[in-house]
Amino acid sequence: MAYLIRPVTADEWKRLKELRLAALADPVARVAFHQTFEEAAAQPAEYWQRHTARSDKNGTTLTLIGEGPDGSWGGMVVVRLVEGAEVPQAEVVAVYVRPEHRGTGLSRELFEAALGWSWSLSEPVVARVRVWVHEENASAEGLYRALGFVPTGRTAADPKNPAAVEREMALARL
């Protein structure tokens, strides 16, 4: 299937909310996202409107969606600049592909677009892109490795379960 990878627009907040809630309802959500379905579902319309409005090519956060030929949204990724980092870097968060779109190459296309945006920035010039992956999310880690991300050795406790570990992976600018 061919996808159009593009930024979400501010007027698409209802569709973005639906996609985010689908992501948070997915069985892997407990290890993939810090926000819960209940937390997101309780947010007012203004929250979703702000979330979509901040996705601006000239801003510090970009939400990309993969749109199928029929107009359906197969997945999304959010990439943002990391403020106060030791080196200028971007971070990929909120990665989700609907089950029926998995295995189609959409994840790779979304990541390539997020990386393209990161590398295109001139201020700051991004030196690396990072992603955090939960220790139990082997499929996500496999995707990130296939895209060239490598473990940095940094870890953090999962905010929802301090006994679990998230690992940082990064891709350095060539």
Tab-separated table of C-alpha atoms in Angstrom:
chain	number	residue	atom	x	y	z
A	1	MET	CA	0.000	0.000	0.000
A	2	ALA	CA	1.264	3.481	-0.819
A	3	TYR	CA	1.079	6.033	1.967
A	4	LEU	CA	1.193	9.788	1.976
A	5	ILE	CA	3.363	10.797	4.917
A	6	ARG	CA	2.458	14.300	5.982
A	7	PRO	CA	2.140	16.601	8.983
A	8	VAL	CA	-1.195	16.654	10.733
A	9	THR	CA	-3.039	19.959	10.417
A	10	ALA	CA	-4.692	21.839	13.256
A	11	ASP	CA	-8.191	21.206	11.917
A	12	GLU	CA	-7.617	17.420	12.065
A	13	TRP	CA	-7.598	17.250	15.851
A	14	LYS	CA	-10.595	14.892	16.045
A	15	ARG	CA	-8.897	12.382	13.743
A	16	LEU	CA	-5.642	12.660	15.701
A	17	LYS	CA	-7.525	12.081	18.954
A	18	GLU	CA	-9.134	8.948	17.490
A	19	LEU	CA	-5.747	7.622	16.316
A	20	ARG	CA	-4.082	8.359	19.656
A	21	LEU	CA	-6.898	6.634	21.555
A	22	ALA	CA	-6.570	3.621	19.235
A	23	ALA	CA	-2.843	3.548	20.053
A	24	LEU	CA	-3.514	3.687	23.778
A	25	ALA	CA	-6.120	0.914	23.517
A	26	ASP	CA	-3.627	-1.388	21.758
A	27	PRO	CA	-2.397	-4.298	23.938
A	28	VAL	CA	1.237	-3.110	23.628
A	29	ALA	CA	0.346	0.370	24.927
A	30	ARG	CA	1.346	-0.478	28.486
A	31	VAL	CA	5.004	-0.698	27.395
A	32	ALA	CA	4.910	1.746	24.488
A	33	PHE	CA	3.298	4.867	25.955
A	34	HIS	CA	3.497	6.796	29.204
A	35	GLN	CA	-0.042	8.141	28.900
A	36	THR	CA	-2.974	5.827	29.588
A	37	PHE	CA	-6.137	5.520	27.532
A	38	GLU	CA	-8.154	6.856	30.460
A	39	GLU	CA	-5.939	9.933	30.827
A	40	ALA	CA	-6.130	10.742	27.124
A	41	ALA	CA	-9.854	10.063	26.796
A	42	ALA	CA	-10.559	12.464	29.664
A	43	GLN	CA	-8.818	15.376	27.919
A	44	PRO	CA	-11.051	18.207	26.665
A	45	ALA	CA	-11.223	19.270	23.021
A	46	GLU	CA	-8.817	22.148	23.746
A	47	TYR	CA	-6.073	19.674	24.663
A	48	TRP	CA	-6.358	17.938	21.285
A	49	GLN	CA	-6.587	21.241	19.436
A	50	ARG	CA	-3.356	22.447	21.088
A	51	HIS	CA	-1.696	19.111	20.358
A	52	THR	CA	-2.428	19.302	16.635
A	53	ALA	CA	-1.732	23.043	16.376
A	54	ARG	CA	1.798	22.606	17.757
A	55	SER	CA	2.679	20.365	14.838
A	56	ASP	CA	4.240	22.985	12.645
A	57	LYS	CA	7.126	22.463	10.256
A	58	ASN	CA	8.792	25.617	11.620
A	59	GLY	CA	8.195	24.661	15.253
A	60	THR	CA	9.880	22.310	17.656
A	61	THR	CA	7.393	19.436	17.382
A	62	LEU	CA	6.016	17.672	14.338
A	63	THR	CA	3.264	15.048	14.240
A	64	LEU	CA	3.350	12.991	11.055
A	65	ILE	CA	0.628	10.656	9.895
A	66	GLY	CA	0.608	7.930	7.249
A	67	GLU	CA	-2.464	8.359	5.100
A	68	GLY	CA	-3.610	5.527	2.863
A	69	PRO	CA	-5.028	6.004	-0.653
A	70	ASP	CA	-8.523	5.748	0.823
A	71	GLY	CA	-7.842	8.622	3.244
A	72	SER	CA	-7.525	6.373	6.290
A	73	TRP	CA	-4.776	7.057	8.806
A	74	GLY	CA	-2.627	3.967	9.230
A	75	GLY	CA	-0.228	5.355	11.803
A	76	MET	CA	1.613	8.270	13.309
A	77	VAL	CA	4.875	9.429	14.807
A	78	VAL	CA	5.788	12.539	16.766
A	79	VAL	CA	9.268	14.032	16.619
A	80	ARG	CA	10.390	16.943	18.763
A	81	LEU	CA	13.479	18.881	19.625
A	82	VAL	CA	14.944	18.063	23.030
A	83	GLU	CA	15.522	21.233	25.020
A	84	GLY	CA	18.563	21.448	27.272
A	85	ALA	CA	20.192	18.304	25.854
A	86	GLU	CA	23.955	17.803	25.971
A	87	VAL	CA	24.022	17.951	22.163
A	88	PRO	CA	21.336	19.313	19.834
A	89	GLN	CA	19.000	16.410	19.290
A	90	ALA	CA	15.504	15.384	18.375
A	91	GLU	CA	13.439	12.655	19.952
A	92	VAL	CA	10.924	10.346	18.316
A	93	VAL	CA	7.890	9.626	20.507
A	94	ALA	CA	4.308	8.399	20.123
A	95	VAL	CA	5.058	5.841	17.418
A	96	TYR	CA	1.962	3.885	16.419
A	97	VAL	CA	0.821	1.852	13.431
A	98	ARG	CA	-2.630	0.275	13.379
A	99	PRO	CA	-2.496	-3.549	13.397
A	100	GLU	CA	-3.907	-3.829	9.871
A	101	HIS	CA	-1.088	-1.588	8.563
A	102	ARG	CA	1.784	-3.376	10.313
A	103	GLY	CA	4.240	-5.123	8.037
A	104	THR	CA	3.521	-2.733	5.155
A	105	GLY	CA	6.586	-0.527	5.587
A	106	LEU	CA	4.593	2.315	7.123
A	107	SER	CA	6.695	2.382	10.307
A	108	ARG	CA	9.848	2.813	8.256
A	109	GLU	CA	8.251	5.555	6.126
A	110	LEU	CA	7.106	7.451	9.216
A	111	PHE	CA	10.562	7.192	10.792
A	112	GLU	CA	12.303	8.268	7.593
A	113	ALA	CA	10.072	11.344	7.447
A	114	ALA	CA	10.769	12.140	11.117
A	115	LEU	CA	14.497	11.755	10.517
A	116	GLY	CA	14.276	13.880	7.382
A	117	TRP	CA	12.614	16.671	9.350
A	118	SER	CA	15.232	16.392	12.105
A	119	TRP	CA	18.180	16.524	9.706
A	120	SER	CA	16.635	19.421	7.763
A	121	LEU	CA	16.638	21.785	10.735
A	122	SER	CA	19.201	24.559	10.508
A	123	GLU	CA	18.737	25.978	14.002
A	124	PRO	CA	19.714	24.017	15.870
A	125	VAL	CA	21.590	21.597	13.652
A	126	VAL	CA	20.516	18.268	15.102
A	127	ALA	CA	23.468	16.001	15.903
A	128	ARG	CA	21.442	12.914	16.732
A	129	VAL	CA	17.926	11.549	17.010
A	130	ARG	CA	16.979	9.432	19.995
A	131	VAL	CA	14.156	7.120	20.939
A	132	TRP	CA	13.361	5.364	24.212
A	133	VAL	CA	12.232	1.745	24.088
A	134	HIS	CA	10.778	-0.342	26.892
A	135	GLU	CA	12.719	-3.490	27.754
A	136	GLU	CA	9.646	-5.602	26.920
A	137	ASN	CA	9.057	-4.034	23.501
A	138	ALA	CA	11.318	-6.251	21.383
A	139	SER	CA	9.476	-5.554	18.124
A	140	ALA	CA	9.985	-1.790	18.475
A	141	GLU	CA	13.642	-2.300	19.380
A	142	GLY	CA	14.076	-4.473	16.284
A	143	LEU	CA	12.599	-1.753	14.088
A	144	TYR	CA	14.844	0.901	15.606
A	145	ARG	CA	17.936	-1.276	15.105
A	146	ALA	CA	16.930	-1.917	11.483
A	147	LEU	CA	16.760	1.849	10.995
A	148	GLY	CA	20.300	2.260	12.339
A	149	PHE	CA	19.583	3.238	15.934
A	150	VAL	CA	22.043	1.834	18.479
A	151	PRO	CA	21.790	1.544	22.265
A	152	THR	CA	23.528	4.406	24.085
A	153	GLY	CA	23.743	2.632	27.432
A	154	ARG	CA	21.427	5.169	29.078
A	155	THR	CA	18.394	3.776	30.866
A	156	ALA	CA	15.467	5.209	32.773
A	157	ALA	CA	12.709	3.786	34.908
A	158	ASP	CA	9.321	3.438	33.262
A	159	PRO	CA	7.200	6.223	34.801
A	160	LYS	CA	4.222	3.836	35.107
A	161	ASN	CA	6.299	0.990	36.579
A	162	PRO	CA	9.579	1.984	38.280
A	163	ALA	CA	10.688	-1.681	38.322
A	164	ALA	CA	10.774	-1.697	34.505
A	165	VAL	CA	13.482	-0.157	32.348
A	166	GLU	CA	13.440	1.924	29.185
A	167	ARG	CA	16.581	2.058	27.051
A	168	GLU	CA	17.744	5.004	25.005
A	169	MET	CA	18.741	4.330	21.397
A	170	ALA	CA	20.185	6.946	19.080
A	171	LEU	CA	21.073	7.570	15.484
A	172	ALA	CA	23.929	10.014	14.944
A	173	ARG	CA	24.011	12.456	12.085
A	174	LEU	CA	26.355	11.251	9.352
